[in-house]
XYZ file of C-alpha atoms in Angstrom:
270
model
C -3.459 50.170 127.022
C -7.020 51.471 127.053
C -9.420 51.461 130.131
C -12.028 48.767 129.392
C -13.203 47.122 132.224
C -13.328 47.964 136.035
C -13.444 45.936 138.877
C -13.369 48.278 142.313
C -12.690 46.271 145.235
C -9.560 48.173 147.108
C -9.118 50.926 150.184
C -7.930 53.439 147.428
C -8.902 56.972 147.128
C -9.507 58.612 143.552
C -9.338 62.227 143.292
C -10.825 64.300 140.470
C -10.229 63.792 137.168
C -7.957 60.781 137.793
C -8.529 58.801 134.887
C -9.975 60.820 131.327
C -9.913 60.210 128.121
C -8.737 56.411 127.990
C -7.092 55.908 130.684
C -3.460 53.651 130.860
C -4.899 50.246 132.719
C -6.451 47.387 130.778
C -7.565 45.747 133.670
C -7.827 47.674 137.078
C -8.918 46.049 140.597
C -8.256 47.354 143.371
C -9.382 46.095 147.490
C -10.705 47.084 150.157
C -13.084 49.647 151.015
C -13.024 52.087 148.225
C -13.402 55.736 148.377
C -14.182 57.309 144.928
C -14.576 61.035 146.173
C -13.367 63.152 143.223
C -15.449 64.524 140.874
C -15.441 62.989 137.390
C -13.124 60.720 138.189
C -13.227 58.247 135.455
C -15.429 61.229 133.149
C -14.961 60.511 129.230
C -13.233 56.817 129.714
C -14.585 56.315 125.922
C -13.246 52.331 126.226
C -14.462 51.644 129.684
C -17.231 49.101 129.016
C -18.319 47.355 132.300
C -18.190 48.847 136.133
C -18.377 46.241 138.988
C -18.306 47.683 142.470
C -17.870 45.597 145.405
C -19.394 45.360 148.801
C -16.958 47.556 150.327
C -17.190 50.756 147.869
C -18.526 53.328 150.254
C -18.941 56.798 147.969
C -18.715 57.332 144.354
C -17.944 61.165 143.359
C -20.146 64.046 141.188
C -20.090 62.749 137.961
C -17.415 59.914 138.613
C -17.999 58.254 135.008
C -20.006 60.945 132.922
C -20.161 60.278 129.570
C -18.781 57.080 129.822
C -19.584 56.371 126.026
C -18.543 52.933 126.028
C -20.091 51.976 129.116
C -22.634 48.778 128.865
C -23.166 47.627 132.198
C -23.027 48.580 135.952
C -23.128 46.444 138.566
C -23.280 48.171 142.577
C -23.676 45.353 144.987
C -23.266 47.266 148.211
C -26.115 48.897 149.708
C -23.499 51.334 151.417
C -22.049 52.596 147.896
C -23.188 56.344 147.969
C -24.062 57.599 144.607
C -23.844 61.141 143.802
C -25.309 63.706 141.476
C -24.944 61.992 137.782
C -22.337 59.901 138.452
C -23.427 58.368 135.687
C -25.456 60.547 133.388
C -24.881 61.018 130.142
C -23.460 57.103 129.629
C -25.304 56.956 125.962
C -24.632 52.706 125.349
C -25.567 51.652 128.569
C -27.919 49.333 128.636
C -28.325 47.179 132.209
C -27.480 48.657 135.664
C -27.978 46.496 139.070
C -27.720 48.452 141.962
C -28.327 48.422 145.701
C -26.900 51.386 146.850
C -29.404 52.859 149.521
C -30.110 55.947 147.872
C -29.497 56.863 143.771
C -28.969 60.304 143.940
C -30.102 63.708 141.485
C -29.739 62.665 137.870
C -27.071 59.650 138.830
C -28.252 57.572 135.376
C -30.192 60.685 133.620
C -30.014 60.489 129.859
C -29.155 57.120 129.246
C -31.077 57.087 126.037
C -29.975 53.627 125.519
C -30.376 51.684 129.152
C -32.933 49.109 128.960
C -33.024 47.350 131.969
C -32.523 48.278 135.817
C -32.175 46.139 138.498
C -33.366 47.999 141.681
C -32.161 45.300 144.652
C -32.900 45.273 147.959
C -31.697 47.775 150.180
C -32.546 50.752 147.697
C -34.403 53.239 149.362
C -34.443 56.196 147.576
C -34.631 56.965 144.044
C -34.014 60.684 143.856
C -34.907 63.295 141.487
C -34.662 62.875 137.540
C -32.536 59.500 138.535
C -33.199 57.755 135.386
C -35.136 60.666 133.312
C -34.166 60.683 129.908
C -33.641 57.146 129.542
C -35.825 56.781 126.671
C -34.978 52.556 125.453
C -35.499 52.309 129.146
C -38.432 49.146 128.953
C -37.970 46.726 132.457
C -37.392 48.134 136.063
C -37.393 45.773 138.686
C -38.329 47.303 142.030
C -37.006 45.716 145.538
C -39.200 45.858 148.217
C -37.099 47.880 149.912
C -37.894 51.278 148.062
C -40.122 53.863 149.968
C -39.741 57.203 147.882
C -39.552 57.952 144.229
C -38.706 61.486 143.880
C -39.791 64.093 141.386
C -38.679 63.457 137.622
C -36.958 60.109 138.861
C -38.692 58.362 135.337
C -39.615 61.471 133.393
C -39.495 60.918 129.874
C -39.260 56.999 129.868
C -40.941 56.720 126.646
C -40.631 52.594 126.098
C -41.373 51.659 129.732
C -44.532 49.925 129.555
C -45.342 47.792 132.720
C -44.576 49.482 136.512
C -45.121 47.235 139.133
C -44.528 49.046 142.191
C -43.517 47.971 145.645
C -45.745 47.692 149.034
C -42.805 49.197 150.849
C -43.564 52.640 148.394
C -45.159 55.474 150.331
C -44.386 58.306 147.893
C -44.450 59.258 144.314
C -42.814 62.475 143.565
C -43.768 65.670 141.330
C -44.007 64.297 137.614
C -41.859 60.830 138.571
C -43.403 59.078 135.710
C -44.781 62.431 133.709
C -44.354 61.441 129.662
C -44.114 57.726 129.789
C -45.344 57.613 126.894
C -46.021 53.636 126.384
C -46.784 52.592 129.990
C -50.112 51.103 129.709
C -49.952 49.099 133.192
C -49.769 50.571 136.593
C -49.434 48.481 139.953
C -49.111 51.208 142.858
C -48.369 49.218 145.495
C -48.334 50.606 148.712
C -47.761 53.915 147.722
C -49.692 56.697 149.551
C -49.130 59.772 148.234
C -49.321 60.631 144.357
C -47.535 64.329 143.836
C -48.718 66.659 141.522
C -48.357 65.875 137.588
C -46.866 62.366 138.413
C -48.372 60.481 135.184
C -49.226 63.547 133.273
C -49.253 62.728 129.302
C -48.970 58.990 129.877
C -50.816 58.700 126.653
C -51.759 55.388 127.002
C -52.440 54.436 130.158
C -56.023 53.339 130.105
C -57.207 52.380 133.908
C -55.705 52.941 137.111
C -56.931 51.557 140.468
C -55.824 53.532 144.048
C -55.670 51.029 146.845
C -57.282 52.013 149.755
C -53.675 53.077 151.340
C -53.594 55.755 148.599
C -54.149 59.088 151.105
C -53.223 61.741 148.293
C -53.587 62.719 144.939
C -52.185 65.717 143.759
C -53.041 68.108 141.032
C -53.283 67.310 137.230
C -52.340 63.635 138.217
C -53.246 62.450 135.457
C -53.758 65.404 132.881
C -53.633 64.455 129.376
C -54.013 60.480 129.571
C -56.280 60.710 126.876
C -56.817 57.058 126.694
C -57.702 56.846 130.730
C -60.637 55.189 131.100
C -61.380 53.990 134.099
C -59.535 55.156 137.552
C -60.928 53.215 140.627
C -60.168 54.802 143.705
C -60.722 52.560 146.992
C -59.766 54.932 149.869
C -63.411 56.726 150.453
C -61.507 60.058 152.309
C -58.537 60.347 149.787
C -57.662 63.766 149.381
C -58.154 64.363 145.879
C -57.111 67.922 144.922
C -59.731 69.897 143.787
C -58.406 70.620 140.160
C -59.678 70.363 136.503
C -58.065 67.515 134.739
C -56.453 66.145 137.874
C -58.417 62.928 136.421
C -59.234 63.266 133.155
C -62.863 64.381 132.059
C -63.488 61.295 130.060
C -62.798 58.947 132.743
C -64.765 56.716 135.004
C -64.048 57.578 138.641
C -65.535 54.052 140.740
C -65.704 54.851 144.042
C -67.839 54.458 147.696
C -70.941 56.502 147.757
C -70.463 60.119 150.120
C -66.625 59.945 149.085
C -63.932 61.967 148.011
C -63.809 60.273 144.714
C -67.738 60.902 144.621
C -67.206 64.750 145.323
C -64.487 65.008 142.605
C -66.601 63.518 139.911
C -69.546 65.654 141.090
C -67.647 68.959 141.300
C -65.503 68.465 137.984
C -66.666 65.690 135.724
């Protein structure tokens, strides 16, 4: 029979390339404290449409499901569950994940093109680089408070997300995390404190940003090419702004405190 829906709950190890192609279980579940170390385990399982891990799933492999094709849904309840480089990627009909593993590793759900929705639950930490770039249907993301890093790429090339709220837990945006989101239009930064270079570069529509006053960096070209950017209000009077054409766009509004970094900016470059 083919492979069409997993349910990982047993002290099993799986070793590389276990399972291709299809598979010969229907229904597999297995206990205890699963070990999925090999890499691309369950790679190609065309049939395989639904992945539920259970608390107890410590470490999925490199590419453990790549290019699952029939993959819809992925459910990783265990904050433990370690998830390596694109376990994932390359899945093209998925279309919900849930997750709480800790940290989401390099890549683990890049090019997705059709995932719509994430769940990110608490316990996520981490979401590392190009996580979910590539994932261009990609519309609602659902951030715990948990989450304190978004690493560099980790949304590039979102094109139908449209509404980020972010966390207060967030200290860090990474290098071009969110660069060619091309729809988002709303931005909540939460507690996030540093902005890396190019992180919403050619968000095309994004029209007004406001910088809480816990925002302590903003890195270069920022926000270069958000042609419809507006207005960017930046409330931390000694944010370091770097010092670089475009790093807010010319035709913007910069409000800020008089005798502040967002003051000096404007002067020096607008």
């Amino acid at each position: 029979s083919i492979l069409s829906m997993l349910a990982l709950t047993s002290q099993v190890g799986v070793d590389d390339g276990l399972v291709e192609d299809g598979g010969d279980d229907d229904d597999p579940c297995l206990g205890e404290h699963l070990f999925i170390g090999g890499e691309q385990a369950f790679q190609s399982c065309f049939r395989l449409a639904s992945v539920t891990l259970g608390d107890s799933v410590t470490t999925i492999g490199t590419q453990a499901f790549y290019d699952c094709d029939g993959l819809e849904e992925i459910t990783i309840l265990s904050t433990w569950t370690e998830l390596y480089d694109s376990t994932f990627a390359n899945c093209s009909n998925l279309k919900k994940v849930t997750v709480a593993s800790s940290t989401i590793d390099y890549a683990v759900f890049n090019n997705c093109e059709n995932l719509e929705e994430v769940v990110l639950l608490e316990g996520v930490n981490t979401i590392g680089q190009s996580a979910f770039e590539n994932c261009q249907k990609l519309s609602k993301v659902t951030f715990s408070d948990t989450i304190t890093t978004i690493n560099d790429g980790a949304f590039g090339n979102c094109f139908s997300l449209d509404n980020v709220v972010l966390p207060e837990s967030l200290e860090s945006i990474g290098f071009a995390a969110f660069r060619r989101c091309h729809n988002l239009t709303n931005i909540s930064l939460g507690g996030t404190k540093q902005i890396q270079d190019i992180a919403f570069k050619d968000c095309i529509r994004l029209a007004e940003v406001t910088l809480n006053g816990n925002v302590e960096y903003l890195g270069a070209s920022a926000f270069t090419n958000c042609i419809r950017l507006k207005k960017i209000t930046i409330k931390n009077p000694d944010c370091d702004i770097e010092s670089y054409i475009d790093t807010i766009p010319e035709k913007a509004v910069i409000y800020g405190y008089d005798s502040s970094t967002a003051e000096k900016y404007a002067a020096d470059w607008m």
